[in-house]
Tab-separated table of C-alpha atoms and ligand atoms in Angstrom:
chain	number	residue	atom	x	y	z
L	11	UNK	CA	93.197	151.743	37.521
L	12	UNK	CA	96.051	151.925	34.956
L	13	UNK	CA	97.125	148.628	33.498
L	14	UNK	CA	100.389	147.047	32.778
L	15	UNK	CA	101.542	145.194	30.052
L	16	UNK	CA	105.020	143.391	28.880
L	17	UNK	CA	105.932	143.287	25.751
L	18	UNK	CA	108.754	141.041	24.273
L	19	UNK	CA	110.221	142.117	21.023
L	20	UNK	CA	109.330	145.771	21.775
L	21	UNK	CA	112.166	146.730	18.978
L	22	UNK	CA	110.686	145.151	16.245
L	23	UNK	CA	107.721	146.386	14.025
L	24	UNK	CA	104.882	145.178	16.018
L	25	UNK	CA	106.561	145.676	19.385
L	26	UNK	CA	106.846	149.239	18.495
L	27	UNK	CA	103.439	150.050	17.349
L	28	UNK	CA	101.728	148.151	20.192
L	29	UNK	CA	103.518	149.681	22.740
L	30	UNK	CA	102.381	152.753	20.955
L	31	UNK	CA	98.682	152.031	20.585
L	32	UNK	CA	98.995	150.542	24.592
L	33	UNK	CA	100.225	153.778	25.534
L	34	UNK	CA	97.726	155.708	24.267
L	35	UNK	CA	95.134	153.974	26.210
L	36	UNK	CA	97.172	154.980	29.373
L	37	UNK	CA	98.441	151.604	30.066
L	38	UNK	CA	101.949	151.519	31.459
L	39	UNK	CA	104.052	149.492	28.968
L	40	UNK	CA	107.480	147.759	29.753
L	41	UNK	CA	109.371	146.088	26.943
L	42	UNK	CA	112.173	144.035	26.985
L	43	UNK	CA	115.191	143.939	25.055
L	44	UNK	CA	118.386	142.420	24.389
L	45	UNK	CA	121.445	143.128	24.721
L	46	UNK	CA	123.856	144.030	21.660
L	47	UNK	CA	126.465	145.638	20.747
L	48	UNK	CA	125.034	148.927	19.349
L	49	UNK	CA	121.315	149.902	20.755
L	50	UNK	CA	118.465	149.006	18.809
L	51	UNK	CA	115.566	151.317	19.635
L	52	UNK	CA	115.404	153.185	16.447
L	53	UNK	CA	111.512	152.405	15.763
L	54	UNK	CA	110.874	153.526	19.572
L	55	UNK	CA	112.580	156.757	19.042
L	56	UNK	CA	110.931	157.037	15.110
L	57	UNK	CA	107.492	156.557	17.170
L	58	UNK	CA	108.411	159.126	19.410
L	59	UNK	CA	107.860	157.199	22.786
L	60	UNK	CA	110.929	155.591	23.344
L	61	UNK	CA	110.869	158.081	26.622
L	62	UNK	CA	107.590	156.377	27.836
L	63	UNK	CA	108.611	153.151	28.017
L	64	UNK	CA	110.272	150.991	30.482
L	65	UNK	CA	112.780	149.065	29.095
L	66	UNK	CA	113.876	145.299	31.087
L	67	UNK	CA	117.147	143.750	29.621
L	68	UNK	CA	115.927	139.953	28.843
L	69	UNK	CA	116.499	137.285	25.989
L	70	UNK	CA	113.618	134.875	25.407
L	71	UNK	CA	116.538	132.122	25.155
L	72	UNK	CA	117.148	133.179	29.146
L	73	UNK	CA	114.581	131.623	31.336
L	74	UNK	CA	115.828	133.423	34.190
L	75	UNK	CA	115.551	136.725	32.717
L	76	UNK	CA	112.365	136.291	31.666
L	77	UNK	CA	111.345	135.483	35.216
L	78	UNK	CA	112.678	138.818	36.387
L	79	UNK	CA	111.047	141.087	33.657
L	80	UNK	CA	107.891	139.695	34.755
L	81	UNK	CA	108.173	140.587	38.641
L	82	UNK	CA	109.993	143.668	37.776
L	83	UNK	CA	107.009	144.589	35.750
L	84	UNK	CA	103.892	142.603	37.472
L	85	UNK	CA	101.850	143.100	34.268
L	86	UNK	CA	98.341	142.640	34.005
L	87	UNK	CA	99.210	140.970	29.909
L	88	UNK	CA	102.179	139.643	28.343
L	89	UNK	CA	102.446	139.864	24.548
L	90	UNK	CA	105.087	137.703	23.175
L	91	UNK	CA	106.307	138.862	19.877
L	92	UNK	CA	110.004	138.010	20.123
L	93	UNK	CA	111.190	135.915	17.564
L	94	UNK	CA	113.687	135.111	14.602
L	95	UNK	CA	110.977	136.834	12.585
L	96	UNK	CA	112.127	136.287	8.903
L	97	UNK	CA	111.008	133.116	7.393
L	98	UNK	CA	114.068	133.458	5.286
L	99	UNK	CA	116.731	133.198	7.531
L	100	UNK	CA	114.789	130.574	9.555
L	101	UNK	CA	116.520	127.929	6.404
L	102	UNK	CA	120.157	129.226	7.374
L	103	UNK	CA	119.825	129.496	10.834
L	104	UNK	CA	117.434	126.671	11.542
L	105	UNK	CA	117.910	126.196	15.434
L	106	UNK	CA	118.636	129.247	16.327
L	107	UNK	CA	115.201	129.524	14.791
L	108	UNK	CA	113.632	126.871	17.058
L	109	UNK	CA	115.343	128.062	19.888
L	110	UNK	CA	113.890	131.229	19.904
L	111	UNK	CA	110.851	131.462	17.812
L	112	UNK	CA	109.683	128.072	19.434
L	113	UNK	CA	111.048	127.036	22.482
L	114	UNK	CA	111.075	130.887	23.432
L	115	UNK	CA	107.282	130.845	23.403
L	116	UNK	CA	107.472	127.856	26.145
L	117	UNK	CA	109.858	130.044	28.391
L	118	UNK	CA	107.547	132.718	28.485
L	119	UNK	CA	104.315	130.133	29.581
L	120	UNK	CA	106.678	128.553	31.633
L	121	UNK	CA	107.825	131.370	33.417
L	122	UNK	CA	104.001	133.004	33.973
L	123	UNK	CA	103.016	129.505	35.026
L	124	UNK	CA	105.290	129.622	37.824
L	125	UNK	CA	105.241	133.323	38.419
L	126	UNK	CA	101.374	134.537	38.074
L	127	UNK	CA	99.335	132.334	35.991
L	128	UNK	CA	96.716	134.597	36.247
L	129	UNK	CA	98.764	137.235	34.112
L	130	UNK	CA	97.271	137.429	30.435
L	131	UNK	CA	99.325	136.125	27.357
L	132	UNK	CA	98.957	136.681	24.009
L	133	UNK	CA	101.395	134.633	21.094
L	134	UNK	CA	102.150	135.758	18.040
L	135	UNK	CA	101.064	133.013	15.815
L	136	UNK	CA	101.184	133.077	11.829
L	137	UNK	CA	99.736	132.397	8.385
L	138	UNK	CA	102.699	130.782	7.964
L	139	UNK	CA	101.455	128.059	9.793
L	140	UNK	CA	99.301	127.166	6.738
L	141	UNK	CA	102.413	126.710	4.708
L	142	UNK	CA	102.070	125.895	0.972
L	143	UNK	CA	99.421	124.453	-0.734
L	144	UNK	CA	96.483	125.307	1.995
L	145	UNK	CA	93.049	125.656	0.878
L	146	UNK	CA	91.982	129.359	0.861
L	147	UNK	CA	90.985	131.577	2.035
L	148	UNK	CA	92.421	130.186	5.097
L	149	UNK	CA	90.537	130.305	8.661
L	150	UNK	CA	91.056	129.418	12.267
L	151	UNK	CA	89.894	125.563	11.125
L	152	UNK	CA	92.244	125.407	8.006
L	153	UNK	CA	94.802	122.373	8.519
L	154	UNK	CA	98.256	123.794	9.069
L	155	UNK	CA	101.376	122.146	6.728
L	156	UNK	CA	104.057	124.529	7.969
L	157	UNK	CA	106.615	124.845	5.028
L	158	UNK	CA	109.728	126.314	6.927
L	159	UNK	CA	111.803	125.824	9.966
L	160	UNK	CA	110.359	129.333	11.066
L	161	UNK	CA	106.610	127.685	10.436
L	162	UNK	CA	107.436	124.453	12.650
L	163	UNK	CA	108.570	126.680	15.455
L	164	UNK	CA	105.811	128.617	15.484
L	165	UNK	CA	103.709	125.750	15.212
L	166	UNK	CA	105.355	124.343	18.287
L	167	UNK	CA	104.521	127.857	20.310
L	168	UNK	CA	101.096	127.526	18.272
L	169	UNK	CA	100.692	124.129	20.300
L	170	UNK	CA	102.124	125.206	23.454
L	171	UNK	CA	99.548	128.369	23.786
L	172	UNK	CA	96.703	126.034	23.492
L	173	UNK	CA	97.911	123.266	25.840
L	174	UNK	CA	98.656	126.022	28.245
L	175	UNK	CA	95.112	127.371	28.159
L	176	UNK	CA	93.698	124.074	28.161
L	177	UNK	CA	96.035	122.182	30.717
L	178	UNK	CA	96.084	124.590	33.123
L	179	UNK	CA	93.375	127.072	32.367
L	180	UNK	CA	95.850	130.000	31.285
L	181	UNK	CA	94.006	132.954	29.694
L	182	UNK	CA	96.926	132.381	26.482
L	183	UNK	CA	95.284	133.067	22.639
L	184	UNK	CA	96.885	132.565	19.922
L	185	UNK	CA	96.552	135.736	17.331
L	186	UNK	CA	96.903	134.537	13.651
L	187	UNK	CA	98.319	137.110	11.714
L	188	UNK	CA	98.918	137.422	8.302
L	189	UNK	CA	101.724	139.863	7.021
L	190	UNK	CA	101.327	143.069	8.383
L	191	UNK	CA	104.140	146.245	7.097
L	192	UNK	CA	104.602	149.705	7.826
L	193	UNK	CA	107.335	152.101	7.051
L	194	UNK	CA	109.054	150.551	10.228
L	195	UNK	CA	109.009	146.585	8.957
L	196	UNK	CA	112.229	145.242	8.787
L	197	UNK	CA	114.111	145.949	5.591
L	198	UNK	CA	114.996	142.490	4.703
L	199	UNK	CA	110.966	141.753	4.026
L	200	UNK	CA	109.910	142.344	0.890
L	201	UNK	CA	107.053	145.063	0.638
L	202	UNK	CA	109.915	147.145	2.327
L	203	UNK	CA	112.487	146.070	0.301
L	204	UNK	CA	110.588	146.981	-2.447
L	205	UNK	CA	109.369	150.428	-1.226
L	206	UNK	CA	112.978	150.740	-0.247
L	207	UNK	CA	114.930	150.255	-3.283
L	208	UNK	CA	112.017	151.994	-5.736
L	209	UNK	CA	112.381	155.272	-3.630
L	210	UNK	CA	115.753	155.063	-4.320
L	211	UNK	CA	115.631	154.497	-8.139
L	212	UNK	CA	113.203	157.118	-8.484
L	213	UNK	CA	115.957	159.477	-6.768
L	214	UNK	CA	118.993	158.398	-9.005
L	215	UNK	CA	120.244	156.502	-5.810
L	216	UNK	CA	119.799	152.819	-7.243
L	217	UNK	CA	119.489	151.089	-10.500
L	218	UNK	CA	118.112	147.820	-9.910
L	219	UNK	CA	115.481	145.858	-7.189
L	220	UNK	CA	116.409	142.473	-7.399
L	221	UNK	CA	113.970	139.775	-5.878
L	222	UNK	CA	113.140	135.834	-6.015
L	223	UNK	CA	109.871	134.325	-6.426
L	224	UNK	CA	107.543	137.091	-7.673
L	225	UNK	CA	104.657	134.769	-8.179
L	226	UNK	CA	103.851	133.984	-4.358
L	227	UNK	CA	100.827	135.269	-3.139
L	228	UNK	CA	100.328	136.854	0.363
L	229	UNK	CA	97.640	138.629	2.172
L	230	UNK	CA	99.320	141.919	3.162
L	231	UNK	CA	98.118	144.276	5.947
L	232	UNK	CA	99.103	147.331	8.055
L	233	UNK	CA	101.004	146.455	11.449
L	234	UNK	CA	99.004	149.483	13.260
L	235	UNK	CA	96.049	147.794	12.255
L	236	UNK	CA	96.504	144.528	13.641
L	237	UNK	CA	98.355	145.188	16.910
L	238	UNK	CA	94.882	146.642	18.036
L	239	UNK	CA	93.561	142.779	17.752
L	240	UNK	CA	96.195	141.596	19.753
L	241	UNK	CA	94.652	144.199	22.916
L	242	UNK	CA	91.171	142.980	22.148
L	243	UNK	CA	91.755	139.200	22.241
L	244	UNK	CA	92.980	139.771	25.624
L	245	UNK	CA	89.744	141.945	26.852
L	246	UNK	CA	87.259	138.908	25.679
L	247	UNK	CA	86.043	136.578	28.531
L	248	UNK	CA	87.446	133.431	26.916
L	249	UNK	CA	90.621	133.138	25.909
L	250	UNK	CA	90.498	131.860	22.177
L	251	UNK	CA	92.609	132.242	18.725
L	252	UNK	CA	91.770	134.205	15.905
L	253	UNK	CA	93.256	134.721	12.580
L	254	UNK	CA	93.758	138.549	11.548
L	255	UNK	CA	93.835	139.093	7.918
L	256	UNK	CA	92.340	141.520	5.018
L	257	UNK	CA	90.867	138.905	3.045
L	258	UNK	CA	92.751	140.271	-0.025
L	259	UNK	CA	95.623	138.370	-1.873
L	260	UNK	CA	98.059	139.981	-4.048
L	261	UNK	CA	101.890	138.711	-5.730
L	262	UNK	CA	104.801	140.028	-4.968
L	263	UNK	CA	104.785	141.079	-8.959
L	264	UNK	CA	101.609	143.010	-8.603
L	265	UNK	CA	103.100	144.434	-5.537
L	266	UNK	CA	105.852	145.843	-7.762
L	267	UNK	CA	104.020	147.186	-10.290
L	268	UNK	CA	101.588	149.068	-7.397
L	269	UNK	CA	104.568	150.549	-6.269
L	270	UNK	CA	106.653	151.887	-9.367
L	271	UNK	CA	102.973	153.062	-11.205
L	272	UNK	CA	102.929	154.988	-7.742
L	273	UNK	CA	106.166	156.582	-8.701
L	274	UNK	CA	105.338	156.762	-12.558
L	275	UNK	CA	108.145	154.541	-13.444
L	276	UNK	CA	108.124	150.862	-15.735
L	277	UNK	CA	109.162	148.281	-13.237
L	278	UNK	CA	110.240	146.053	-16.377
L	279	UNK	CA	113.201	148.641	-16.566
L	280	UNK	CA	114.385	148.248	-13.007
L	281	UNK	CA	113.386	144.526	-12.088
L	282	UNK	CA	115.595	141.320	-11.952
L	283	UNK	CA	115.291	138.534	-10.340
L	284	UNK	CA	118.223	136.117	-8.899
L	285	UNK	CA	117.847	133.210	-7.472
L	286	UNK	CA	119.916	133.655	-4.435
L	287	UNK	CA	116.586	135.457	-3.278
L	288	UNK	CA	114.657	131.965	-3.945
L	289	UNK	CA	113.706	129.808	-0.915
L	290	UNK	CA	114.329	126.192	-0.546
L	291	UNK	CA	110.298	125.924	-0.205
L	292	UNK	CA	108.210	128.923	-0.783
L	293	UNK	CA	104.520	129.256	0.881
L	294	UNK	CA	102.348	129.919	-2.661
L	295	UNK	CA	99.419	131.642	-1.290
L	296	UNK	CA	97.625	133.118	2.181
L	297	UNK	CA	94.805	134.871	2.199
L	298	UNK	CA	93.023	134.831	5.381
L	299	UNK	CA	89.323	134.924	6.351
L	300	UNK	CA	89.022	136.774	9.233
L	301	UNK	CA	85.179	136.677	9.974
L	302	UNK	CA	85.926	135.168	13.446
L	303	UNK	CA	87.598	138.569	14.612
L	304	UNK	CA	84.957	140.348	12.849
L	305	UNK	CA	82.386	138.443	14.848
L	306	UNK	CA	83.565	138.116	17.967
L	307	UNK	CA	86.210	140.909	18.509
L	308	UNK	CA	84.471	143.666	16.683
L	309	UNK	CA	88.306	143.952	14.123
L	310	UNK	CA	88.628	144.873	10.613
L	311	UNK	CA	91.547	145.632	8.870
L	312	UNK	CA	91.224	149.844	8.306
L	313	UNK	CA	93.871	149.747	5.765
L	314	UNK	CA	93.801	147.557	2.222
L	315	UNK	CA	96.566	146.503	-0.279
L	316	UNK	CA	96.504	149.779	-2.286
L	317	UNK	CA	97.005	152.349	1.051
L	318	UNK	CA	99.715	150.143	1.768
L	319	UNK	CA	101.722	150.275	-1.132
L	320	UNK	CA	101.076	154.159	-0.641
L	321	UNK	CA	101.758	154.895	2.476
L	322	UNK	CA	105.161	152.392	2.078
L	323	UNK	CA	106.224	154.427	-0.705
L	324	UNK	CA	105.245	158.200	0.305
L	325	UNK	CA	107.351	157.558	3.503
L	326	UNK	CA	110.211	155.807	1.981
L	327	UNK	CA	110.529	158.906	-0.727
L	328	UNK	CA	110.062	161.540	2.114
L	329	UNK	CA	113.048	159.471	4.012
L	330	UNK	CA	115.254	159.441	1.412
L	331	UNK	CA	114.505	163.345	0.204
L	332	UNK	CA	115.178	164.436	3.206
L	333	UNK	CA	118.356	162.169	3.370
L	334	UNK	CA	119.604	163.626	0.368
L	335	UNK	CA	119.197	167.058	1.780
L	336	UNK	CA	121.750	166.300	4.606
L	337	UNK	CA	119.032	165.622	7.126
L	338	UNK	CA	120.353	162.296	9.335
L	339	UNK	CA	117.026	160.048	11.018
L	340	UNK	CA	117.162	156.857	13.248
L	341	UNK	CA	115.926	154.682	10.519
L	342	UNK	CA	117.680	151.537	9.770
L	343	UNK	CA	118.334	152.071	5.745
L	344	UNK	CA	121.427	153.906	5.262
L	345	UNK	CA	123.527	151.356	7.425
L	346	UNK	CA	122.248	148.038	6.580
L	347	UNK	CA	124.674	146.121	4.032
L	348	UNK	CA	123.549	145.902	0.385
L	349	UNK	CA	121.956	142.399	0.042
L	350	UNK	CA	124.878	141.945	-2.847
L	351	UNK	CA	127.139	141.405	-0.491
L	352	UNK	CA	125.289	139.229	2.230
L	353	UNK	CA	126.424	135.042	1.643
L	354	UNK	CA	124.142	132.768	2.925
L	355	UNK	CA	124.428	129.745	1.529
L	356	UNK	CA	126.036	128.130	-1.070
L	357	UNK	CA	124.743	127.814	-4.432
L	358	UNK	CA	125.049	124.566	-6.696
L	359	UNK	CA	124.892	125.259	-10.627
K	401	NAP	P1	110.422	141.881	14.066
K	401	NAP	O1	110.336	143.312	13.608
K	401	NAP	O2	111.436	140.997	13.456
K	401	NAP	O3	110.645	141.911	15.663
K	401	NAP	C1	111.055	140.780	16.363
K	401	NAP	C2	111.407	141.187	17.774
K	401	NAP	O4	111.877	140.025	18.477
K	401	NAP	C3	112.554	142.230	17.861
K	401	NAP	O5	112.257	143.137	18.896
K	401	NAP	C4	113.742	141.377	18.241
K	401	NAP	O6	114.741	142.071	18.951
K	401	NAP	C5	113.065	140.370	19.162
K	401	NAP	N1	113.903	139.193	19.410
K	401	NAP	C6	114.532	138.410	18.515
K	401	NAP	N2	115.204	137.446	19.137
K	401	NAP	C7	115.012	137.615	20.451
K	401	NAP	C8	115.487	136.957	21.619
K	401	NAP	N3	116.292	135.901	21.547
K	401	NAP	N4	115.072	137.397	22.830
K	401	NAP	C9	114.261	138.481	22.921
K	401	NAP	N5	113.805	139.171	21.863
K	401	NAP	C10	114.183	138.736	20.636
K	401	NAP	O7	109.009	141.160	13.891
K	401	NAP	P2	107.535	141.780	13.774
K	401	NAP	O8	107.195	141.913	12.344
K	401	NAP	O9	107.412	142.926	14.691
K	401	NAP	O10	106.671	140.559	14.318
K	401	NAP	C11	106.371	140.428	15.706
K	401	NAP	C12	106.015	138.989	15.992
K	401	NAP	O11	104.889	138.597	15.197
K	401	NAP	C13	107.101	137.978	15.662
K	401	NAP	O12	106.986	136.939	16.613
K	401	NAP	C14	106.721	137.460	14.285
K	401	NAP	O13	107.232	136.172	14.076
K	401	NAP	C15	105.207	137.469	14.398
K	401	NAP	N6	104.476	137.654	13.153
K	401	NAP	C16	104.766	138.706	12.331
K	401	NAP	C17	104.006	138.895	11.192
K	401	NAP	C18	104.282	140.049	10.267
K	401	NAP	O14	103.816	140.002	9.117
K	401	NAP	N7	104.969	141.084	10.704
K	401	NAP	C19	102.965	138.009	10.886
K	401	NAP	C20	102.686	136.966	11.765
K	401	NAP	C21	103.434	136.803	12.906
K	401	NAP	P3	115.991	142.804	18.220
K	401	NAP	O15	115.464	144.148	17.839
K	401	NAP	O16	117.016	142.819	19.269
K	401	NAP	O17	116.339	141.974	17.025
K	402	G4F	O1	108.300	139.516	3.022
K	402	G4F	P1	108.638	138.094	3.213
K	402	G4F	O2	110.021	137.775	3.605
K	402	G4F	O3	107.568	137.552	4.258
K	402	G4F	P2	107.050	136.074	4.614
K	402	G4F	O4	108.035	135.051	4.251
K	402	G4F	O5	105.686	135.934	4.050
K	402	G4F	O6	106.990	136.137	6.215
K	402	G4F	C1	106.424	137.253	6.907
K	402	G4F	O7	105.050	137.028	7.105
K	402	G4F	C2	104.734	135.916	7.948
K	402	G4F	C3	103.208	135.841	8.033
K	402	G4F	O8	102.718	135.089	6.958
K	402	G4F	C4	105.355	136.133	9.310
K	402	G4F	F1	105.044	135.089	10.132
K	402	G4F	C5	106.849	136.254	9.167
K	402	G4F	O9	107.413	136.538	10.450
K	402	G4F	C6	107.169	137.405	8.227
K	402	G4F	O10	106.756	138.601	8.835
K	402	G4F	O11	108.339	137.285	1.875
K	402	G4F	C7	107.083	137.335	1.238
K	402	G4F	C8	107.178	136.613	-0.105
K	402	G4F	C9	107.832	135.228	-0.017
K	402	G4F	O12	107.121	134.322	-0.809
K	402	G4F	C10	109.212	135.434	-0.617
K	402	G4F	O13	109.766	134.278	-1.241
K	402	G4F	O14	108.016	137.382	-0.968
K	402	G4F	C11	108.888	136.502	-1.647
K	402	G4F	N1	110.071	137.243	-2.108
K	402	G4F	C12	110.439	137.407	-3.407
K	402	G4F	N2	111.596	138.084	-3.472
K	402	G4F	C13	110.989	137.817	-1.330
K	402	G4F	C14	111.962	138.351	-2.190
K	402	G4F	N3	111.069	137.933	0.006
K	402	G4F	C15	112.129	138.617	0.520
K	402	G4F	N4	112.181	138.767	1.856
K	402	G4F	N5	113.122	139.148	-0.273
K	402	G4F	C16	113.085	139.035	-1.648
K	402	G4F	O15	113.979	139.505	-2.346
């Protein structure tokens, strides 16, 4: 019998590539959205399935229409992977951040409790939960020190999930992932920014990648990858969490120089760094042992850090190739606003 699943945040990077993967196990996928001023479903039409989905209008801030996505769509699981995603902008917008990225998550239990509690739910949980300082590498007992207003509200919905399952005996797991990218992440993160602006210099487009803190340390994997573990936690018997990593941990520096040997360039030419790009508190290192998953769901990261940087790169220098030849895509680069010109907070000498 086919399944269903609901999916919010089916825009983003993850949304995207699990409806994608759901799809092509013949599930019927519905995804909701929300409403803006100019549509958003560039990585759905860049995946070439925005056709196949069903789309319900809904904002995880709107109890009500969360309600009526789920009986529109009577799923079978519910994967909640809205959120004010970037850790970054969780310091300048710190309860909008709450609002959505934490409270959000109790909306959507809320809303299954009272609608079908029987309907699977998966949260999308985070290394950032381990904040800085952790011990590594970090596992599903490590204790969590979230270092951001984006890590507290995700430890609330971390919380939430687990009082859910064990209050009322929700099938709700928690899926710890560290980073995951893909040609489709958000261009505000930084293995795309980097990918991003190095294409660019290698074409004569740009001059200069300017970053912050190129000593942290993260744990980087690919999005297709890990949207597969989000499917199997929900086929187990139990409902449980799990932390999804590689195991590997690399700096944002050594991510930069993977990238520009890749392109035979000297990053030292290209490279500043400002401090605008600095956090108010940075999360050092992740690196995430994911022998659980291994175990228990069968997982393993296919991809490591060196495919990555590759298949970043070769995609971002096909993109902007075939840019330069007049060709026009729905990918987000050409219209987002140079980072020069984006104020977020002020800045004391
Ligand atoms: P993403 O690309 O930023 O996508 C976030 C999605 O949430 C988008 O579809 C966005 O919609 C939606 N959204 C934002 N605010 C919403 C609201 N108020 N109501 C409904 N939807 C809303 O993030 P991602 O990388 O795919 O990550 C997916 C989830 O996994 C997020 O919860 C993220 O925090 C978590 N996570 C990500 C990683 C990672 O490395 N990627 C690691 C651990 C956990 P719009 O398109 O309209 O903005
Ligand atoms: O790419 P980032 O912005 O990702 P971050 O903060 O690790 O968060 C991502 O992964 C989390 C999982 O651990 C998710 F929960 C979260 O939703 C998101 O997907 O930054 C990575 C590192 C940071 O230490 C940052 O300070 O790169 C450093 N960095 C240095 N220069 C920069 C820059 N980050 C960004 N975004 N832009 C820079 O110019």
């Amino acid at each position: 019998m086919t399944k269903s699943a609901l999916i919010t945040g089916i825009t983003g990077q993850d949304g995207a590539y699990l409806a994608k993967f759901l799809l092509g196990i013949k599930y019927k996928v519905f995804g909701t959205y929300r409403r803006s001023s100019t549509p958003n479903f560039w990585r759905l039409q860049y995946l070439g399935i925005f056709d196949e989905i069903n789309l319900i209008p809904a904002d995880i801030i709107d109890s009500s229409s969360i309600v009526e996505a789920i009986n529109i769509s009577q799923p079978e699981e519910f994967y909640n992977l809205a959120a004010q995603s970037f850790v970054g902008a969780s310091f300048e917008q710190p309860i909008g951040t709450g609002e959505i990225t934490g409270l959000g998550v109790t909306r959507a239990l809320e809303a299954l409790r009272q609608v079908d509690p029987e309907i699977r739910f998966y949260q999308a949980s985070t290394s950032e939960l381990y904040g800085n300082k952790a011990p590594f590498p970090q596992n599903e007992q490590t204790a969590f020190n979230p270092s951001s207003p984006y890590a507290v509200a995700k430890l609330s919905g971390y919380w939430n999930t687990r009082i859910y399952r064990e209050g009322y005996g929700m099938f709700a797991c928690n899926g710890i992932l560290f980073n995951h990218e893909s040609p489709i992440r958000g261009l505000e993160f930084v293995t795309r920014k980097i990918s991003n602006i190095a294409a660019k210099i290698a074409l004569g487009l740009e001059t200069t990648l300017v970053l912050g803190n190129l000593d942290a340390k993260r744990d980087w994997g690919y999005s297709p990858d890990y949207v597969e573990s989000m499917w199997l936690m929900l086929q187990q018997k139990e409902a449980d969490d799990y932390v999804i990593a590689t195991n590997e941990t690399h700096s944002v520096k050594e991510y930069v120089e993977k990238t520009f040997d890749f392109l035979g360039l000297d990053w030292q030419e290209y490279l500043k760094v400002d401090r605008r790009f600095l956090r108010p508190l940075d999360v050092n290192l992740l690196q995430g042992d994911y022998s659980k998953a291994e175990k228990k769901l069968k997982w393993k990261p296919k991809k490591r850090f060196h495919e990555l940087v590759e298949i970043m790169i070769k995609e971002e220098m096909n993109r902007w190739e075939r840019w330069q030849n007049g060709e026009r895509f729905p990918w987000d680069a050409p219209n987002y606003p140079h980072e020069a010109n984006i104020l977020t907070r002020v800045l004391r000498v």
